[in-house]
Short mmCIF file of C-alpha atoms and ligand atoms in Angstrom, two decimals:
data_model
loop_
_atom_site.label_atom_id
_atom_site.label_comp_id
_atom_site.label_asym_id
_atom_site.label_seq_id
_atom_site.Cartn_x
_atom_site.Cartn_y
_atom_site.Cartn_z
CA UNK O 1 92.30 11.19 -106.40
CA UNK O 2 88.86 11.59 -105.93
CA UNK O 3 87.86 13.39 -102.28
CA UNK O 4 84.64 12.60 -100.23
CA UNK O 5 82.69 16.04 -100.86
CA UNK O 6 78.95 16.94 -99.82
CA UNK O 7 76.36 19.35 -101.01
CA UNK O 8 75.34 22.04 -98.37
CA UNK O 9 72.70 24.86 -98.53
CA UNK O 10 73.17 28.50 -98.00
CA UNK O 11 69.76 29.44 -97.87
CA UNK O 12 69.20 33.35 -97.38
CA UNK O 13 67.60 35.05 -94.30
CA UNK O 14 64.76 36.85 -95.54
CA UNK O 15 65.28 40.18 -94.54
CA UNK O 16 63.19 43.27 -92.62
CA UNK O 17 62.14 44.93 -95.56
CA UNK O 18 60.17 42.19 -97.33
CA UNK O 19 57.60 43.61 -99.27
CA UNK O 20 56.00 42.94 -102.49
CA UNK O 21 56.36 45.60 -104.70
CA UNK O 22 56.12 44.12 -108.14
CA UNK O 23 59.49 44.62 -109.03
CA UNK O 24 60.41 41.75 -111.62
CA UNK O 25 58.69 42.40 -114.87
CA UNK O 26 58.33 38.35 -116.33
CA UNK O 27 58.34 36.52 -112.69
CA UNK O 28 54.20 36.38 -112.66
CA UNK O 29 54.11 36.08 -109.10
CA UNK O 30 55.84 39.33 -108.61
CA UNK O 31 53.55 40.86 -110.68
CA UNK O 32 50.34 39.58 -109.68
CA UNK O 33 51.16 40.39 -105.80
CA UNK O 34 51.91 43.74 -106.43
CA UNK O 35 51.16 46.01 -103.61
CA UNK O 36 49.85 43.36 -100.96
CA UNK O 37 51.08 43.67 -97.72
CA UNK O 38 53.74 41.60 -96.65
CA UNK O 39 54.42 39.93 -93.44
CA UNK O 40 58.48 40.45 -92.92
CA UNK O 41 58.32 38.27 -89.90
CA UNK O 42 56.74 35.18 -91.28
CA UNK O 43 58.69 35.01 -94.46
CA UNK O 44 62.07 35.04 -91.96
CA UNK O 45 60.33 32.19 -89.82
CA UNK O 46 58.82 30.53 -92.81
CA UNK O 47 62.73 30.19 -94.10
CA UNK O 48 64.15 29.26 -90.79
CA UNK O 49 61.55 26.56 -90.31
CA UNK O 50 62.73 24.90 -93.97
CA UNK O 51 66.00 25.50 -93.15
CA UNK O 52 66.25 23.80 -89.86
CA UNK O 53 63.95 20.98 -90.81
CA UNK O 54 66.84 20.51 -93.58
CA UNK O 55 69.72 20.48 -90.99
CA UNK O 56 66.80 17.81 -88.63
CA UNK O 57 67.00 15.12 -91.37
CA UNK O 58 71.16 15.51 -91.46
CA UNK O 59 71.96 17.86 -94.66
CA UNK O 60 75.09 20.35 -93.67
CA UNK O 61 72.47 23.64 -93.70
CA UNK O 62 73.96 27.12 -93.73
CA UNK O 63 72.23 30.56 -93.77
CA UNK O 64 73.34 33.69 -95.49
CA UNK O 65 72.36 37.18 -93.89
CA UNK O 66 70.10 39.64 -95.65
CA UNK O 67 71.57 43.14 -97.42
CA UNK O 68 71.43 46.37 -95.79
CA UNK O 69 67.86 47.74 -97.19
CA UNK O 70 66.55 50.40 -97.59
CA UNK O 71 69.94 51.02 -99.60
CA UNK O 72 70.83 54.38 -99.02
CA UNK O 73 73.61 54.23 -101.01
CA UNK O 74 71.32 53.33 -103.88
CA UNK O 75 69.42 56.74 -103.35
CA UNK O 76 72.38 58.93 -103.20
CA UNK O 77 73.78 57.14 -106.06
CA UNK O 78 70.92 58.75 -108.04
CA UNK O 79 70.95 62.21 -106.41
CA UNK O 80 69.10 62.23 -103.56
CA UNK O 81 70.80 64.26 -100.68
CA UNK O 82 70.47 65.09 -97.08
CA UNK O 83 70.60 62.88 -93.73
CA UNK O 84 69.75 59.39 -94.32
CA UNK O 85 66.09 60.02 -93.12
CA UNK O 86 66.11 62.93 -95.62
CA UNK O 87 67.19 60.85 -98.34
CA UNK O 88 64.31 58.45 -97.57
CA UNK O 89 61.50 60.76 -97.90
CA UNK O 90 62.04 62.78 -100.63
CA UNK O 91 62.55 59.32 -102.58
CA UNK O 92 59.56 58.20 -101.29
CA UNK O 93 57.63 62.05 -102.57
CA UNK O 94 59.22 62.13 -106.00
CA UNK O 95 60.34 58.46 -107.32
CA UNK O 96 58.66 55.90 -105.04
CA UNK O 97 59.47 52.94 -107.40
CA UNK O 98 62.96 53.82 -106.96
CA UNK O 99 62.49 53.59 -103.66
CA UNK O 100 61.10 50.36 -104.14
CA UNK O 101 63.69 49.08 -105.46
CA UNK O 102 66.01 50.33 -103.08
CA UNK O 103 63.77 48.63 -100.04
CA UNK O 104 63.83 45.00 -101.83
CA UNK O 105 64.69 42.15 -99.99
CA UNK O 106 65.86 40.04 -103.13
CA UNK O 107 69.13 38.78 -101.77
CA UNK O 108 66.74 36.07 -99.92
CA UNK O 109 66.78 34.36 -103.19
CA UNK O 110 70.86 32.95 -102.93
CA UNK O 111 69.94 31.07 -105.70
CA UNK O 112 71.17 34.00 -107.74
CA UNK O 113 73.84 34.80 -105.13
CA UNK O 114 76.53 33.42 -107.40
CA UNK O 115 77.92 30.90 -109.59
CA UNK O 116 80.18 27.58 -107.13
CA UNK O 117 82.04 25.48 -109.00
CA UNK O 118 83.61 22.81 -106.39
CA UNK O 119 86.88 21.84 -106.44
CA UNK O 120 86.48 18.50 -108.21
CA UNK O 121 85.60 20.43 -111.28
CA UNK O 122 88.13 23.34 -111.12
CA UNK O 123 91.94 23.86 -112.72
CA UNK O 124 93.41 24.61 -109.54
CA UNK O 125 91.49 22.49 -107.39
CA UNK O 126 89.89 25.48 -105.26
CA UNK O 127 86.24 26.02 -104.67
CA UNK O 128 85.28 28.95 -107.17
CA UNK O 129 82.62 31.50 -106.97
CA UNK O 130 81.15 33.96 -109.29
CA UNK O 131 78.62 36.54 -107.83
CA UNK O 132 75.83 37.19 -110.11
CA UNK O 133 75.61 40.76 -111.49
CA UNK O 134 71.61 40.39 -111.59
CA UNK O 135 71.83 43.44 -113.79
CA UNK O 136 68.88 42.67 -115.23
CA UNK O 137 66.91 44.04 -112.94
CA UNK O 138 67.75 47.80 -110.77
CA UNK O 139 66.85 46.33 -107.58
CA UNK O 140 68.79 43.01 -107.60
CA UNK O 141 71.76 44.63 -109.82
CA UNK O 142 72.69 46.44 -106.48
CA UNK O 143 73.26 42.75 -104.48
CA UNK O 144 76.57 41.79 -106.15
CA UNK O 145 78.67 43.98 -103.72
CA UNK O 146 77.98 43.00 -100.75
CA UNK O 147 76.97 39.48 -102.00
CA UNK O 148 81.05 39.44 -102.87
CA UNK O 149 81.58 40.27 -99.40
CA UNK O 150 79.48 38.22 -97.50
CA UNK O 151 81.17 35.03 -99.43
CA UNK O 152 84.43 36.32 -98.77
CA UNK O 153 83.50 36.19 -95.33
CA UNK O 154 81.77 32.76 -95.57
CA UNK O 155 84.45 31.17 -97.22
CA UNK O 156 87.52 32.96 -96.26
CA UNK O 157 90.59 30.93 -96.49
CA UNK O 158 91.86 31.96 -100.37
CA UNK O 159 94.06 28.86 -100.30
CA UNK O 160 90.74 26.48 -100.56
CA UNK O 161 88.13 29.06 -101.92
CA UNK O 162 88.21 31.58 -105.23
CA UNK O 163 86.00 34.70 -105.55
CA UNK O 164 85.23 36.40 -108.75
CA UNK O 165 83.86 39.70 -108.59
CA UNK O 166 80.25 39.50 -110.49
CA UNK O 167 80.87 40.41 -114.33
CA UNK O 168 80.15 43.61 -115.98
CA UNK O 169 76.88 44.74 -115.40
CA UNK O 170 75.95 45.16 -119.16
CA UNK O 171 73.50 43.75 -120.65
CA UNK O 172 75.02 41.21 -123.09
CA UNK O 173 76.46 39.77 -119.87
CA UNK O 174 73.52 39.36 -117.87
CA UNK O 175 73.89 36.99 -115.76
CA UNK O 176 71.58 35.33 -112.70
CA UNK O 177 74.06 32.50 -110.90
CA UNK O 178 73.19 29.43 -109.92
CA UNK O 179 69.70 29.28 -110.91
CA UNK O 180 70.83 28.79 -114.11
CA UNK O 181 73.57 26.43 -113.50
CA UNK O 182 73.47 22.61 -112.32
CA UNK O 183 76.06 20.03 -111.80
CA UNK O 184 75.87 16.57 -112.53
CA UNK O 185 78.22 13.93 -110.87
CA UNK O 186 78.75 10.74 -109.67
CA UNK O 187 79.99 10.91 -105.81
CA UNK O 188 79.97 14.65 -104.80
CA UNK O 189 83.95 14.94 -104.80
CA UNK O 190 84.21 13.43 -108.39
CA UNK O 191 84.54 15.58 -111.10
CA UNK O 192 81.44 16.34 -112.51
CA UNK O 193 79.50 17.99 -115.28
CA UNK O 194 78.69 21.65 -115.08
CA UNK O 195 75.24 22.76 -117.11
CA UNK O 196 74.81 26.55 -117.87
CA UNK O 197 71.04 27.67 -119.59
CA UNK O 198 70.80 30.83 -121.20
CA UNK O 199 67.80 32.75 -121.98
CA UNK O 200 69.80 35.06 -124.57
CA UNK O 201 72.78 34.84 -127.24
CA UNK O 202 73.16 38.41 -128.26
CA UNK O 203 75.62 37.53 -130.69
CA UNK O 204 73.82 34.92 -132.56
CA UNK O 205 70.37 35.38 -134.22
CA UNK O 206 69.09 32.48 -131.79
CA UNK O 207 65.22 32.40 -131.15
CA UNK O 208 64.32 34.68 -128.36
CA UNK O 209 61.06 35.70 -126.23
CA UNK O 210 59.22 38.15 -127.47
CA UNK O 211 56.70 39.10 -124.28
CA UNK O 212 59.25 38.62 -121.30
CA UNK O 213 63.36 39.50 -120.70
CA UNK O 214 65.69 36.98 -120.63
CA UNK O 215 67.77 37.69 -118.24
CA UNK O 216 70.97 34.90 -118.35
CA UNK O 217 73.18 35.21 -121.50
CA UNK O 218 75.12 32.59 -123.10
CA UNK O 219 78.26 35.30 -122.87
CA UNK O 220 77.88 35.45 -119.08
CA UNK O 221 77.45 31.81 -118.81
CA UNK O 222 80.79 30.85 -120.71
CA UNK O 223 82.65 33.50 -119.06
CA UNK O 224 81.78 31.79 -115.27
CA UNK O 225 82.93 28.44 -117.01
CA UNK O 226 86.80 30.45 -118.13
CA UNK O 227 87.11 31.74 -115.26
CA UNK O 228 86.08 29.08 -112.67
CA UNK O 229 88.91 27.21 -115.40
CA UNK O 230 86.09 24.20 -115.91
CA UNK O 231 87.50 21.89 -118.49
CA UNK O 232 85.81 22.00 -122.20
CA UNK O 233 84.91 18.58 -122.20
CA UNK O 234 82.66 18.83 -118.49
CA UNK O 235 80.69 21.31 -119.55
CA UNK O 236 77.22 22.00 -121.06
CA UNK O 237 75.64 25.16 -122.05
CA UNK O 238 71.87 25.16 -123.15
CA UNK O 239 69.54 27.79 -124.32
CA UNK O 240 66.10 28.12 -122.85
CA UNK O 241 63.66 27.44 -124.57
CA UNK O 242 62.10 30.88 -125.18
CA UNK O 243 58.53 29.59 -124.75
CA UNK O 244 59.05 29.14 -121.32
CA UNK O 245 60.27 32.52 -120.61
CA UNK O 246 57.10 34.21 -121.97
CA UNK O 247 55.30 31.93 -119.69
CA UNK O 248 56.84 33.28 -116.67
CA UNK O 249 60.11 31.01 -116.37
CA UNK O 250 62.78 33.67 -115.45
CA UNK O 251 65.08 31.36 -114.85
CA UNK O 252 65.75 27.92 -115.22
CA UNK O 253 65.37 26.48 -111.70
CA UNK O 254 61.75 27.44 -112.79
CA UNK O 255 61.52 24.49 -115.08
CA UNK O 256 64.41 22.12 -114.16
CA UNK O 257 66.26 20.77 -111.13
CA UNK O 258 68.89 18.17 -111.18
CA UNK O 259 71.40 16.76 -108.71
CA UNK O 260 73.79 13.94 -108.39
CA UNK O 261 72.92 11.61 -111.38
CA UNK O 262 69.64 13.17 -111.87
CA UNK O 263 67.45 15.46 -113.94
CA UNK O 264 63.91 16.53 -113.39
CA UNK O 265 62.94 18.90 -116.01
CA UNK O 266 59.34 19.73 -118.43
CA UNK O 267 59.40 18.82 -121.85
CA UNK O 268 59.50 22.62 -122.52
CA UNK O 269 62.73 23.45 -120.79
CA UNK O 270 65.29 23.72 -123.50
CA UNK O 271 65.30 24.57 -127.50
CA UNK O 272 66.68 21.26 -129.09
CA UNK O 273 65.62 19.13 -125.72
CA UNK O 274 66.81 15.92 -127.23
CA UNK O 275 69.50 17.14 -128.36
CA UNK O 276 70.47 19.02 -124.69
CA UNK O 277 69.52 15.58 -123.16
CA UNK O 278 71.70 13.13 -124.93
CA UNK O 279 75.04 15.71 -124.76
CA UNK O 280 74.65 15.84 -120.82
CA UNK O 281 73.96 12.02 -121.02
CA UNK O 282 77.78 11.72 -123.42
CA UNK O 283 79.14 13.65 -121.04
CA UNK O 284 77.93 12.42 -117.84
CA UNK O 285 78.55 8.63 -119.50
CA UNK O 286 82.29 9.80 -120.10
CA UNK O 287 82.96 10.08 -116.48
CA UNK O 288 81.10 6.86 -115.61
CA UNK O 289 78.00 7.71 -114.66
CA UNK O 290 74.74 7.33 -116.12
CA UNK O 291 72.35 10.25 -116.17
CA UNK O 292 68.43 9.36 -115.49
CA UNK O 293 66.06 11.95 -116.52
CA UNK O 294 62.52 12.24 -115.57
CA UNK O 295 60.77 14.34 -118.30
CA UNK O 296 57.38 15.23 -117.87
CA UNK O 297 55.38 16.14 -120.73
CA UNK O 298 52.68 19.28 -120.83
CA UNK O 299 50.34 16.71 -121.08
CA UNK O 300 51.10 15.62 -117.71
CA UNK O 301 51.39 19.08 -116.09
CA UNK O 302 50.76 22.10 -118.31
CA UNK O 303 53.24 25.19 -118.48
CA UNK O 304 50.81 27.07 -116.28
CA UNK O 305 50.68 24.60 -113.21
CA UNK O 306 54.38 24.63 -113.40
CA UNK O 307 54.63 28.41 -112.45
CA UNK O 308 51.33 28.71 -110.39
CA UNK O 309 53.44 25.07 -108.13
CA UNK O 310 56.41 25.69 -108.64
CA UNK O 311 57.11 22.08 -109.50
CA UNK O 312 60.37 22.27 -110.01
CA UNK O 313 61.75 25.13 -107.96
CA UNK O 314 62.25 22.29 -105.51
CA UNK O 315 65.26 21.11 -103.61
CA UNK O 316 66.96 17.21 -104.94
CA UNK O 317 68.30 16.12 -102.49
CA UNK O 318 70.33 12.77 -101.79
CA UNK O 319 69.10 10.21 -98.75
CA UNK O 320 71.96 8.62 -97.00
CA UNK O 321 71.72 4.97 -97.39
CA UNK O 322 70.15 4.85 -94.25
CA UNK O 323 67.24 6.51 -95.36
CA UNK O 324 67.04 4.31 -98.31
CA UNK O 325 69.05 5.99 -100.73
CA UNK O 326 68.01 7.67 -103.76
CA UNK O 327 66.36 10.94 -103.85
CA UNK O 328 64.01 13.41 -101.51
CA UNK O 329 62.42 16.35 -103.67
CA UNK O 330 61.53 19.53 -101.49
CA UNK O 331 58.29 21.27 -103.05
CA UNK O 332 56.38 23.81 -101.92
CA UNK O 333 52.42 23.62 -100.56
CA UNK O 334 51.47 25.17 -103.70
CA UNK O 335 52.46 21.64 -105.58
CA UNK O 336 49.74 20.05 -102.93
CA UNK O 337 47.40 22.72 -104.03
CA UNK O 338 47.22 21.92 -107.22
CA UNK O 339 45.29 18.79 -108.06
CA UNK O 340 46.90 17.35 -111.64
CA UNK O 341 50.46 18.34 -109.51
CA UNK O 342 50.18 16.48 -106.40
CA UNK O 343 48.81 13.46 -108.34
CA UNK O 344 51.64 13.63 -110.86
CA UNK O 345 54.17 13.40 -107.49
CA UNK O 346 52.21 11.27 -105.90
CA UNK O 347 52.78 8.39 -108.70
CA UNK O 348 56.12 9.41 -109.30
CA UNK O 349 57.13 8.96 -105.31
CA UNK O 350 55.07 5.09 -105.90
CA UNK O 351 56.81 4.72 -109.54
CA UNK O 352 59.72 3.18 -108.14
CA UNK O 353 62.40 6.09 -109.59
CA UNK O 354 65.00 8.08 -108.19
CA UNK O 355 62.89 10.14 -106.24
CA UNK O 356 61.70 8.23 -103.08
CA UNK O 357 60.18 10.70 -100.87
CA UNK O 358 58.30 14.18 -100.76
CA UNK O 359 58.93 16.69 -98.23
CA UNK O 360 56.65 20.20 -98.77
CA UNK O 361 57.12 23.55 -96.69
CA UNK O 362 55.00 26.50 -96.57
CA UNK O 363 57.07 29.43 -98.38
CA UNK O 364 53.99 31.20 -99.57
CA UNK O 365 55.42 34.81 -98.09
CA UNK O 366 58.85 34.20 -100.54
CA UNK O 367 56.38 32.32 -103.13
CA UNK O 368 54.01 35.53 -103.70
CA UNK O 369 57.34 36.75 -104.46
CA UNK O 370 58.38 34.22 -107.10
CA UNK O 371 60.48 32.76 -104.87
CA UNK O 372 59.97 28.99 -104.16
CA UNK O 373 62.26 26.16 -102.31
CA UNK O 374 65.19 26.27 -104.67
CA UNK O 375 65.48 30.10 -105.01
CA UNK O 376 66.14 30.77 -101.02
CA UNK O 377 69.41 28.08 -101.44
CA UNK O 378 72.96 28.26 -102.79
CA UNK O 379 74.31 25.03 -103.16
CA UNK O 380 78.53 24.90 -102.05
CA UNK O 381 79.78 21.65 -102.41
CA UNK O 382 82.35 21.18 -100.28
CA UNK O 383 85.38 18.62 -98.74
CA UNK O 384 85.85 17.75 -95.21
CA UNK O 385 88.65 20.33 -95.45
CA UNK O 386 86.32 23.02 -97.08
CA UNK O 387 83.89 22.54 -94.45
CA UNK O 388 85.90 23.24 -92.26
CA UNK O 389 87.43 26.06 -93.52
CA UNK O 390 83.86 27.76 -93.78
CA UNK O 391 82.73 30.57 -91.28
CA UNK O 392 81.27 28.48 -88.39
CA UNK O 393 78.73 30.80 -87.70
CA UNK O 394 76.88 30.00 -90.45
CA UNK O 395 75.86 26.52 -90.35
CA UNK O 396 72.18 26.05 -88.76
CA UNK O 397 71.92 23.66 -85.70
CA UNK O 398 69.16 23.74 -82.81
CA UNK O 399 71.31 26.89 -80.90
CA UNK O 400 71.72 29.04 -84.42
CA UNK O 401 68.35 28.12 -85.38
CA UNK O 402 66.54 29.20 -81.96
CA UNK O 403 69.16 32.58 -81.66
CA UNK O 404 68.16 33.61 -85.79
CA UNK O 405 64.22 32.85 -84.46
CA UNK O 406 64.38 34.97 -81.51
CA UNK O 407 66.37 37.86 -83.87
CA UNK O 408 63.65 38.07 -86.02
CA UNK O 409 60.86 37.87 -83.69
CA UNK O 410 62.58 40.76 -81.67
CA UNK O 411 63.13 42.73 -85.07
CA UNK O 412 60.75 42.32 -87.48
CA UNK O 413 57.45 43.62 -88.49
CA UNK O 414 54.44 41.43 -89.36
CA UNK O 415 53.06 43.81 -91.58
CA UNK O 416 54.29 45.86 -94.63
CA UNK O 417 52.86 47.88 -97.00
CA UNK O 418 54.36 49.54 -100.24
CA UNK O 419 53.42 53.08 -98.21
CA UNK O 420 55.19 51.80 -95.09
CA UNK O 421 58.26 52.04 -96.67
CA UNK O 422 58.57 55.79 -97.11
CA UNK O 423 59.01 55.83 -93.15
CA UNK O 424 62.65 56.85 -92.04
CA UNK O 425 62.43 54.50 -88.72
CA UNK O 426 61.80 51.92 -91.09
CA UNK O 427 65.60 52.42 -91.73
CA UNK O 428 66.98 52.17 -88.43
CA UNK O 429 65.05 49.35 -87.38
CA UNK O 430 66.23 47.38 -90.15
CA UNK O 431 70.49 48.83 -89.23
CA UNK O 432 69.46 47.86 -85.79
CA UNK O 433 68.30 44.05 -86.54
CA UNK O 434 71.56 43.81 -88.95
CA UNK O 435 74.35 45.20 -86.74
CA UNK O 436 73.00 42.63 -84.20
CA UNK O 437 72.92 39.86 -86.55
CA UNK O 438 76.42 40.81 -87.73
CA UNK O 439 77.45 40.21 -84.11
CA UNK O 440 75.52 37.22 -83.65
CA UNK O 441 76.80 35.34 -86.88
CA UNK O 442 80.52 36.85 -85.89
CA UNK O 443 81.14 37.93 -89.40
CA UNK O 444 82.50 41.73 -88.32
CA UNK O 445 81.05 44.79 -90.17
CA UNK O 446 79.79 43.86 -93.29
CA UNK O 447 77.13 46.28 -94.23
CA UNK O 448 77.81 49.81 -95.61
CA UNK O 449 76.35 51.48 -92.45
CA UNK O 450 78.55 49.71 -90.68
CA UNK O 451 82.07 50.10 -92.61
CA UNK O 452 81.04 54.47 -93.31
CA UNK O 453 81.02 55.50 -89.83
O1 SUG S 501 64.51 37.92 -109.29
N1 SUG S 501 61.71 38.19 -107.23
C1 SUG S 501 62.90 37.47 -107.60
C2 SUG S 501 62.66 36.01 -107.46
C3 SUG S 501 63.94 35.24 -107.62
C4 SUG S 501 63.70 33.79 -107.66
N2 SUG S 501 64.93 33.10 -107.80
C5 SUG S 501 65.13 31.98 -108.51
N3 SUG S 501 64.26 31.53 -109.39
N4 SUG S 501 66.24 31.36 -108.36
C6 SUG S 501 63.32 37.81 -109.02
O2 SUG S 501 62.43 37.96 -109.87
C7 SUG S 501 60.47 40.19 -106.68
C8 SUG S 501 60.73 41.39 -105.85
C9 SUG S 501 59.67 42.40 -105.76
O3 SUG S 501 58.79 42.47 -106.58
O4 SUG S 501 59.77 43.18 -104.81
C10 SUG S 501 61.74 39.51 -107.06
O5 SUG S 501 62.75 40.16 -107.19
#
């Protein structure tokens, strides 16, 4: 029997600690922001605003709370000792890039929060989820932990919802969540087609990058698909084409986007494109529905205006009928910015196609980050019932929205600097904002400072 299901957002609060430190060797934005100063307080209202404009227009919009940062636990982890504040500054003195790393406010990015399968798709008809291990990278391989927590708490009841602790951290199981996984479907609550890219077989001699990591592995990707208990025949794994990672596409929400029916994607997404098209198409055919691609060529929009936009980092998202039906695509400013971009949309939104309307935020304090519309979501598809069942103080509506505003206006800096965060009070402003916003989401200690004492 087929359920009615929708699609909701988890976008992540950006937390306190935002700061651009040039932590992710291959996401060019990271790198070429390295050392600015940040603005903490404008990349939380920056979110907010997208995520509340979301919620305006009628899409079931939750938020996700930052991780505790600076992690302490991080620093002791690798031998630095004393009181907290102690711990802070002789990091800071002798292995400031550590420190770095331990101050990152990644876990904005939910896209890599995890891996949801809904319960259309699933053996046992539950709602699963995979955190990713991220352990690609030191200062997003520390999320997973409380990432498993905070969906615990989001999605409590273990009748309707299944959590999988993330997967070994090693690194021929490397895997990044749902920026590298899309489902395609009919109606939300039919059973759909899951598609997993991979940047990396490491036990095949398939091509590779040579200049950049890939970070998602074909071994990660097929164990999310055994455990979730997705059926052979529903799903799809595809390598990256390797191209595209030396570029700067880290992961494939870079380069792709699809939802419902549909599939926006470059020409230079996938090895064996045609090939990747036409088995999604079989597939998606086999459960009676037809798949509609839009393609567009490097001729069209070269590799290098598709990282400086961020094209296709945007959110596809489905108009009631009301609206008009088909498709709204969610870009960021920087698509408006650049000229062969904005034309390209501008023609598609007149062509007639799935994708009716444009809607474009400003994101440029996650975007210096490599962090566009796409990134700061998890998508949870979810039943009446599942809704429901999903921690209430999560979902964004004009009281949430003003009471996360006022949080961050009361807590956050508008300035950071790399240097800034070798201060100590850095620290306890950041437990103080979270122990509030604990309180105010009513999701009881969740944070290490908060379960130690
Ligand atoms: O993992 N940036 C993130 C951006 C993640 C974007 N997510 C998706 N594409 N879904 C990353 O590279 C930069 C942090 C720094 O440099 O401090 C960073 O981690």
């Amino acid at each position: 029997m087929t359920r009615i299901a929708l699609e909701a957002n988890f976008d992540g609060l950006v937390g306190p600690t935002h700061n651009y430190a040039g932590l992710s060797f291959g996401n060019v934005a990271s790198a070429n922001n390295a050392n600015r100063v940040s603005n903490p307080r404008e990349a939380a209202l920056q979110g907010l605003a997208k995520m509340k404009a979301l919620a305006n227009l009628g899409y079931a919009q939750g938020v996700l709370p930052p991780q505790e940062r600076p992690s302490v636990a991080l620093l002791r982890t690798l031998g630095f000792s004393g009181d907290d504040h102690a711990v802070i500054r002789e990091a800071a003195r002798t292995a400031p890039a550590v420190l770095g790393a331990a101050c990152s406010a990644a876990s904005m990015w939910t896209a890599n929060a995890a891996t949801v399968s809904p319960s259309a798709d699933t053996a046992d008809g539950r709602v699963h989820f995979t955190a990713a291990n991220l352990c690609s990278k030191l200062h997003r391989a520390i999320e997973h932990d409380t990432t498993s927590r905070v969906l615990r708490a989001a999605f409590p009841d273990e009748t309707q919802f299944a959590h999988h602790n993330a997967l070994p951290g090693w690194p021929s199981l490397g895997d990044e969540g749902a920026a590298n996984h899309t489902r395609f479907c009919g109606a939300y609550g039919e059973r759909g087609v899951e598609f997993f890219v991979y940047g990396r077989d490491d036990l095949a001699s398939a091509p590779a990058p040579r200049r950049f990591p890939a970070r998602q592995t074909l071994q990660a990707s097929q164990a999310i698909a055994r455990l979730h208990g997705l059926a052979d025949e529903d799903v799809v794994f595809a390598q990256q084409h390797p191209d595209a990672i030396d570029a700067g596409v880290f992961h494939n929400d870079v380069i792709a986007v699809g939802n419902g029916n549909v599939l926006f994607c470059h020409a230079l997404a996938f090895v064996d494109q045609a090939a990747v098209l036409a088995t999604l198409r079989d597939r998606l055919a086999a459960r009676g529905t037809q798949l509609e691609v839009i393609e567009v060529s490097a001729t069209d929009i070269s590799i290098e205006d598709t990282i400086g936009s961020y094209l296709f980092n945007s959110q596809l998202l489905a108009r009631t009928a009301e609206a008009g039906g088909g498709m709204r695509l969610v870009v960021p400013q920087e698509c408006r910015e650049r000229p062969a971009v904005w034309r390209y949309l501008e023609s598609l939104v007149a062509g007639g196609g799935p994708i009716r309307e444009l809607q474009v935020f400003d994101l440029r304090e996650s975007m210096r980050n490599g962090g566009g519309p796409a990134c700061l979501r998890l998508r949870v598809v979810l039943t009446e019932a599942e809704r429901k069942a999903t921690h209430a103080g999560l979902w964004i509506d004009d009281a949430r929205y003003a009471t996360l505003t006022g949080w961050v206006k009361r807590h956050y800096r508008d300035r950071l600097s790399v240097s800034d965060l070798a201060d100590p009070a850095l620290l306890d402003e950041c437990r103080t904002a979270l122990d509030e916003l604990t309180r105010l989401l009513g999701l009881g200690s969740l944070y290490p400072f908060q379960r130690d004492v």
